[in-house]
PDB file of C-alpha atoms in Angstrom:
ATOM      1  CA  MET B   1     -11.042 -15.665 -22.029  1.00  0.00           C
ATOM      2  CA  LYS B   2     -11.572 -17.825 -18.957  1.00  0.00           C
ATOM      3  CA  TYR B   3     -12.439 -16.484 -15.522  1.00  0.00           C
ATOM      4  CA  GLU B   4     -13.900 -17.533 -12.255  1.00  0.00           C
ATOM      5  CA  VAL B   5     -16.417 -15.876 -10.067  1.00  0.00           C
ATOM      6  CA  VAL B   6     -15.175 -15.071  -6.561  1.00  0.00           C
ATOM      7  CA  GLU B   7     -16.699 -13.157  -3.564  1.00  0.00           C
ATOM      8  CA  LEU B   8     -14.447 -10.450  -2.058  1.00  0.00           C
ATOM      9  CA  GLU B   9     -14.541  -8.727   1.127  1.00  0.00           C
ATOM     10  CA  GLU B  10     -14.158  -4.963   1.224  1.00  0.00           C
ATOM     11  CA  LYS B  11     -10.630  -3.537   0.815  1.00  0.00           C
ATOM     12  CA  ILE B  12      -9.158  -0.258   1.655  1.00  0.00           C
ATOM     13  CA  ALA B  13      -6.749   1.045  -0.986  1.00  0.00           C
ATOM     14  CA  VAL B  14      -4.401   4.000  -0.576  1.00  0.00           C
ATOM     15  CA  GLY B  15      -2.297   5.710  -3.308  1.00  0.00           C
ATOM     16  CA  THR B  16      -2.583   8.217  -6.060  1.00  0.00           C
ATOM     17  CA  ALA B  17      -5.424   8.980  -8.558  1.00  0.00           C
ATOM     18  CA  ALA B  18      -6.563  10.904 -11.590  1.00  0.00           C
ATOM     19  CA  ARG B  19      -9.622  11.191 -13.775  1.00  0.00           C
ATOM     20  CA  THR B  20      -9.711  10.033 -17.402  1.00  0.00           C
ATOM     21  CA  ASN B  21     -11.708   8.237 -20.114  1.00  0.00           C
ATOM     22  CA  ASN B  22     -10.844   5.641 -22.822  1.00  0.00           C
ATOM     23  CA  THR B  23     -11.541   8.027 -25.689  1.00  0.00           C
ATOM     24  CA  SER B  24      -9.193  10.767 -24.367  1.00  0.00           C
ATOM     25  CA  PRO B  25      -6.083  11.233 -26.555  1.00  0.00           C
ATOM     26  CA  ASP B  26      -3.943  11.272 -23.363  1.00  0.00           C
ATOM     27  CA  VAL B  27      -5.534   8.305 -21.463  1.00  0.00           C
ATOM     28  CA  THR B  28      -2.212   6.387 -21.709  1.00  0.00           C
ATOM     29  CA  ALA B  29      -0.156   9.324 -20.448  1.00  0.00           C
ATOM     30  CA  VAL B  30      -2.671   9.863 -17.535  1.00  0.00           C
ATOM     31  CA  ILE B  31      -2.597   6.248 -16.484  1.00  0.00           C
ATOM     32  CA  GLY B  32       1.229   6.067 -16.930  1.00  0.00           C
ATOM     33  CA  GLY B  33       1.540   9.383 -14.783  1.00  0.00           C
ATOM     34  CA  VAL B  34      -0.466   7.891 -12.027  1.00  0.00           C
ATOM     35  CA  TRP B  35       1.823   4.743 -11.847  1.00  0.00           C
ATOM     36  CA  ASN B  36       4.914   6.942 -12.168  1.00  0.00           C
ATOM     37  CA  GLN B  37       3.750   9.208  -9.287  1.00  0.00           C
ATOM     38  CA  PHE B  38       3.008   6.132  -7.214  1.00  0.00           C
ATOM     39  CA  PHE B  39       6.391   4.491  -7.600  1.00  0.00           C
ATOM     40  CA  LYS B  40       8.910   7.066  -8.751  1.00  0.00           C
ATOM     41  CA  GLU B  41       7.811   9.903  -6.418  1.00  0.00           C
ATOM     42  CA  GLY B  42       7.806   7.712  -3.284  1.00  0.00           C
ATOM     43  CA  ILE B  43       3.992   7.452  -2.734  1.00  0.00           C
ATOM     44  CA  TYR B  44       4.273   3.640  -2.419  1.00  0.00           C
ATOM     45  CA  GLU B  45       7.025   3.592   0.230  1.00  0.00           C
ATOM     46  CA  SER B  46       5.402   6.227   2.211  1.00  0.00           C
ATOM     47  CA  ILE B  47       1.964   4.513   2.736  1.00  0.00           C
ATOM     48  CA  PRO B  48       1.637   3.178   6.293  1.00  0.00           C
ATOM     49  CA  GLY B  49      -0.073  -0.147   7.144  1.00  0.00           C
ATOM     50  CA  LYS B  50       0.291  -2.067   3.994  1.00  0.00           C
ATOM     51  CA  VAL B  51      -1.189  -5.594   4.299  1.00  0.00           C
ATOM     52  CA  ASN B  52       0.862  -6.986   1.463  1.00  0.00           C
ATOM     53  CA  ALA B  53       3.522  -5.768  -1.198  1.00  0.00           C
ATOM     54  CA  LYS B  54       1.008  -6.155  -4.096  1.00  0.00           C
ATOM     55  CA  ALA B  55       0.216  -3.102  -6.270  1.00  0.00           C
ATOM     56  CA  LEU B  56      -3.290  -2.396  -7.335  1.00  0.00           C
ATOM     57  CA  GLY B  57      -4.568  -0.639 -10.452  1.00  0.00           C
ATOM     58  CA  ILE B  58      -8.127   0.513  -9.592  1.00  0.00           C
ATOM     59  CA  TYR B  59     -10.827   1.852 -11.944  1.00  0.00           C
ATOM     60  CA  THR B  60     -13.862   3.354 -10.188  1.00  0.00           C
ATOM     61  CA  ASP B  61     -16.301   6.451 -10.037  1.00  0.00           C
ATOM     62  CA  TYR B  62     -17.524   5.664 -13.562  1.00  0.00           C
ATOM     63  CA  SER B  63     -19.560   8.562 -14.992  1.00  0.00           C
ATOM     64  CA  ARG B  64     -22.925   7.536 -16.415  1.00  0.00           C
ATOM     65  CA  ASP B  65     -22.680   9.963 -19.443  1.00  0.00           C
ATOM     66  CA  GLU B  66     -21.393   9.348 -22.917  1.00  0.00           C
ATOM     67  CA  LYS B  67     -18.043  10.777 -22.073  1.00  0.00           C
ATOM     68  CA  GLY B  68     -17.280   7.635 -19.908  1.00  0.00           C
ATOM     69  CA  ASP B  69     -14.912   9.256 -17.343  1.00  0.00           C
ATOM     70  CA  TYR B  70     -13.637   7.246 -14.418  1.00  0.00           C
ATOM     71  CA  THR B  71     -10.982   7.459 -11.691  1.00  0.00           C
ATOM     72  CA  VAL B  72      -7.932   5.539 -12.107  1.00  0.00           C
ATOM     73  CA  MET B  73      -5.627   4.839  -9.043  1.00  0.00           C
ATOM     74  CA  ALA B  74      -2.232   3.185  -8.425  1.00  0.00           C
ATOM     75  CA  ALA B  75      -2.522   1.898  -4.828  1.00  0.00           C
ATOM     76  CA  CYS B  76      -1.894  -0.816  -2.339  1.00  0.00           C
ATOM     77  CA  GLU B  77      -4.097  -2.522   0.302  1.00  0.00           C
ATOM     78  CA  THR B  78      -3.981  -1.037   3.835  1.00  0.00           C
ATOM     79  CA  ALA B  79      -5.496  -2.239   7.093  1.00  0.00           C
ATOM     80  CA  GLU B  80      -7.044   1.095   7.586  1.00  0.00           C
ATOM     81  CA  GLU B  81      -7.334   4.617   6.122  1.00  0.00           C
ATOM     82  CA  PRO B  82      -4.227   6.692   6.920  1.00  0.00           C
ATOM     83  CA  ASP B  83      -4.389   9.668   9.162  1.00  0.00           C
ATOM     84  CA  GLY B  84      -3.193  12.696   7.226  1.00  0.00           C
ATOM     85  CA  GLY B  85      -0.989  12.636   4.094  1.00  0.00           C
ATOM     86  CA  SER B  86      -2.095  13.608   0.617  1.00  0.00           C
ATOM     87  CA  TYR B  87      -3.163  10.088  -0.472  1.00  0.00           C
ATOM     88  CA  ALA B  88      -6.092   9.095  -2.586  1.00  0.00           C
ATOM     89  CA  VAL B  89      -8.259   6.581  -0.621  1.00  0.00           C
ATOM     90  CA  CYS B  90     -10.600   4.100  -2.090  1.00  0.00           C
ATOM     91  CA  ARG B  91     -12.923   1.318  -0.612  1.00  0.00           C
ATOM     92  CA  ILE B  92     -13.134  -1.433  -3.120  1.00  0.00           C
ATOM     93  CA  PRO B  93     -16.697  -2.720  -2.344  1.00  0.00           C
ATOM     94  CA  ALA B  94     -17.329  -6.245  -1.100  1.00  0.00           C
ATOM     95  CA  GLY B  95     -19.054  -8.408  -3.703  1.00  0.00           C
ATOM     96  CA  ARG B  96     -18.955 -10.694  -6.629  1.00  0.00           C
ATOM     97  CA  TYR B  97     -16.045 -10.272  -9.183  1.00  0.00           C
ATOM     98  CA  ALA B  98     -14.954 -12.092 -12.396  1.00  0.00           C
ATOM     99  CA  ARG B  99     -11.291 -12.936 -11.766  1.00  0.00           C
ATOM    100  CA  PHE B 100      -9.005 -13.275 -14.692  1.00  0.00           C
ATOM    101  CA  ILE B 101      -5.557 -14.537 -14.208  1.00  0.00           C
ATOM    102  CA  ILE B 102      -3.043 -13.380 -16.870  1.00  0.00           C
ATOM    103  CA  HIS B 103       0.694 -13.639 -17.337  1.00  0.00           C
ATOM    104  CA  GLY B 104       3.228 -11.769 -19.456  1.00  0.00           C
ATOM    105  CA  ASP B 105       4.512  -8.416 -19.834  1.00  0.00           C
ATOM    106  CA  MET B 106       3.031  -6.173 -17.165  1.00  0.00           C
ATOM    107  CA  VAL B 107       1.849  -3.418 -19.652  1.00  0.00           C
ATOM    108  CA  GLN B 108       1.018  -5.451 -22.790  1.00  0.00           C
ATOM    109  CA  ALA B 109      -0.537  -8.408 -21.258  1.00  0.00           C
ATOM    110  CA  VAL B 110      -2.962  -6.063 -19.231  1.00  0.00           C
ATOM    111  CA  GLY B 111      -3.752  -4.040 -22.181  1.00  0.00           C
ATOM    112  CA  ARG B 112      -4.700  -7.132 -24.311  1.00  0.00           C
ATOM    113  CA  ALA B 113      -6.684  -8.588 -21.397  1.00  0.00           C
ATOM    114  CA  TRP B 114      -8.703  -5.487 -20.973  1.00  0.00           C
ATOM    115  CA  GLN B 115      -9.409  -5.386 -24.809  1.00  0.00           C
ATOM    116  CA  GLU B 116     -10.936  -8.871 -24.541  1.00  0.00           C
ATOM    117  CA  ILE B 117     -12.913  -8.191 -21.387  1.00  0.00           C
ATOM    118  CA  TRP B 118     -14.498  -5.121 -22.935  1.00  0.00           C
ATOM    119  CA  GLN B 119     -15.747  -7.337 -25.831  1.00  0.00           C
ATOM    120  CA  MET B 120     -17.300  -9.814 -23.445  1.00  0.00           C
ATOM    121  CA  ASP B 121     -20.816  -9.921 -22.423  1.00  0.00           C
ATOM    122  CA  LEU B 122     -20.394  -9.740 -18.615  1.00  0.00           C
ATOM    123  CA  PRO B 123     -23.158  -8.449 -16.302  1.00  0.00           C
ATOM    124  CA  ARG B 124     -20.696  -5.642 -15.137  1.00  0.00           C
ATOM    125  CA  THR B 125     -21.608  -3.389 -12.220  1.00  0.00           C
ATOM    126  CA  PHE B 126     -19.361  -0.685 -13.430  1.00  0.00           C
ATOM    127  CA  GLN B 127     -18.707   0.278  -9.687  1.00  0.00           C
ATOM    128  CA  CYS B 128     -15.179  -0.854  -9.263  1.00  0.00           C
ATOM    129  CA  ASP B 129     -12.719  -3.024 -11.353  1.00  0.00           C
ATOM    130  CA  PHE B 130      -9.021  -3.541 -10.446  1.00  0.00           C
ATOM    131  CA  GLU B 131      -5.921  -5.306 -11.265  1.00  0.00           C
ATOM    132  CA  GLU B 132      -3.729  -7.026  -8.618  1.00  0.00           C
ATOM    133  CA  TYR B 133      -0.085  -7.319  -9.396  1.00  0.00           C
ATOM    134  CA  GLN B 134       1.233 -10.450  -7.789  1.00  0.00           C
ATOM    135  CA  ASP B 135       4.859  -9.647  -8.306  1.00  0.00           C
ATOM    136  CA  ASP B 136       6.945  -6.925  -9.692  1.00  0.00           C
ATOM    137  CA  SER B 137       8.377  -8.822 -12.724  1.00  0.00           C
ATOM    138  CA  MET B 138       7.858  -6.524 -15.680  1.00  0.00           C
ATOM    139  CA  ASP B 139       8.339  -9.184 -18.345  1.00  0.00           C
ATOM    140  CA  HIS B 140       6.747 -12.288 -16.668  1.00  0.00           C
ATOM    141  CA  ALA B 141       4.146 -10.930 -14.345  1.00  0.00           C
ATOM    142  CA  GLU B 142       1.183 -12.605 -12.818  1.00  0.00           C
ATOM    143  CA  ILE B 143      -1.729 -10.275 -12.711  1.00  0.00           C
ATOM    144  CA  HIS B 144      -5.197 -10.977 -11.366  1.00  0.00           C
ATOM    145  CA  ILE B 145      -7.885  -8.769 -12.940  1.00  0.00           C
ATOM    146  CA  TYR B 146     -11.192  -8.410 -10.987  1.00  0.00           C
ATOM    147  CA  VAL B 147     -14.305  -7.008 -12.707  1.00  0.00           C
ATOM    148  CA  GLY B 148     -17.202  -6.300 -10.668  1.00  0.00           C
ATOM    149  CA  ILE B 149     -20.369  -8.262 -11.635  1.00  0.00           C
ATOM    150  CA  LYS B 150     -24.023  -8.235 -10.737  1.00  0.00           C
ATOM    151  CA  ARG B 151     -25.636 -11.006  -8.667  1.00  0.00           C
ATOM    152  CA  ALA B 152     -27.879 -13.279 -10.672  1.00  0.00           C
TER     153      ALA B 152
END
């Protein structure tokens, strides 16, 4: 799977979040629930100061134990942290990322891409990884997946 190495500035992301891990039997329901809350319960519309219309799927706060818990967020980039509200806030760290560009069904293409990425021998930081949805097409989406990588 091809990728390019990019340098990103810090981003502020605001949305909704939950904890899960990939071995949990309800991981799909947890991730789907975060996205459902973000869009269907009006979180996306209520977030002030969006810098663009792109949605972000963020994976951060990885545990270092065998369970492998992490925080999953559905969010959007904002110019600053909001005052008040019951939002989850994350700062995507500046740094090096492997950027993968995929196209296809928003759910299936992302799932397949992550399965391939997990099999790759990338020098991952396990600090923060995220998906950036370039449009809202469910069937023919363009999605950029950013995986935090260590400096050589």
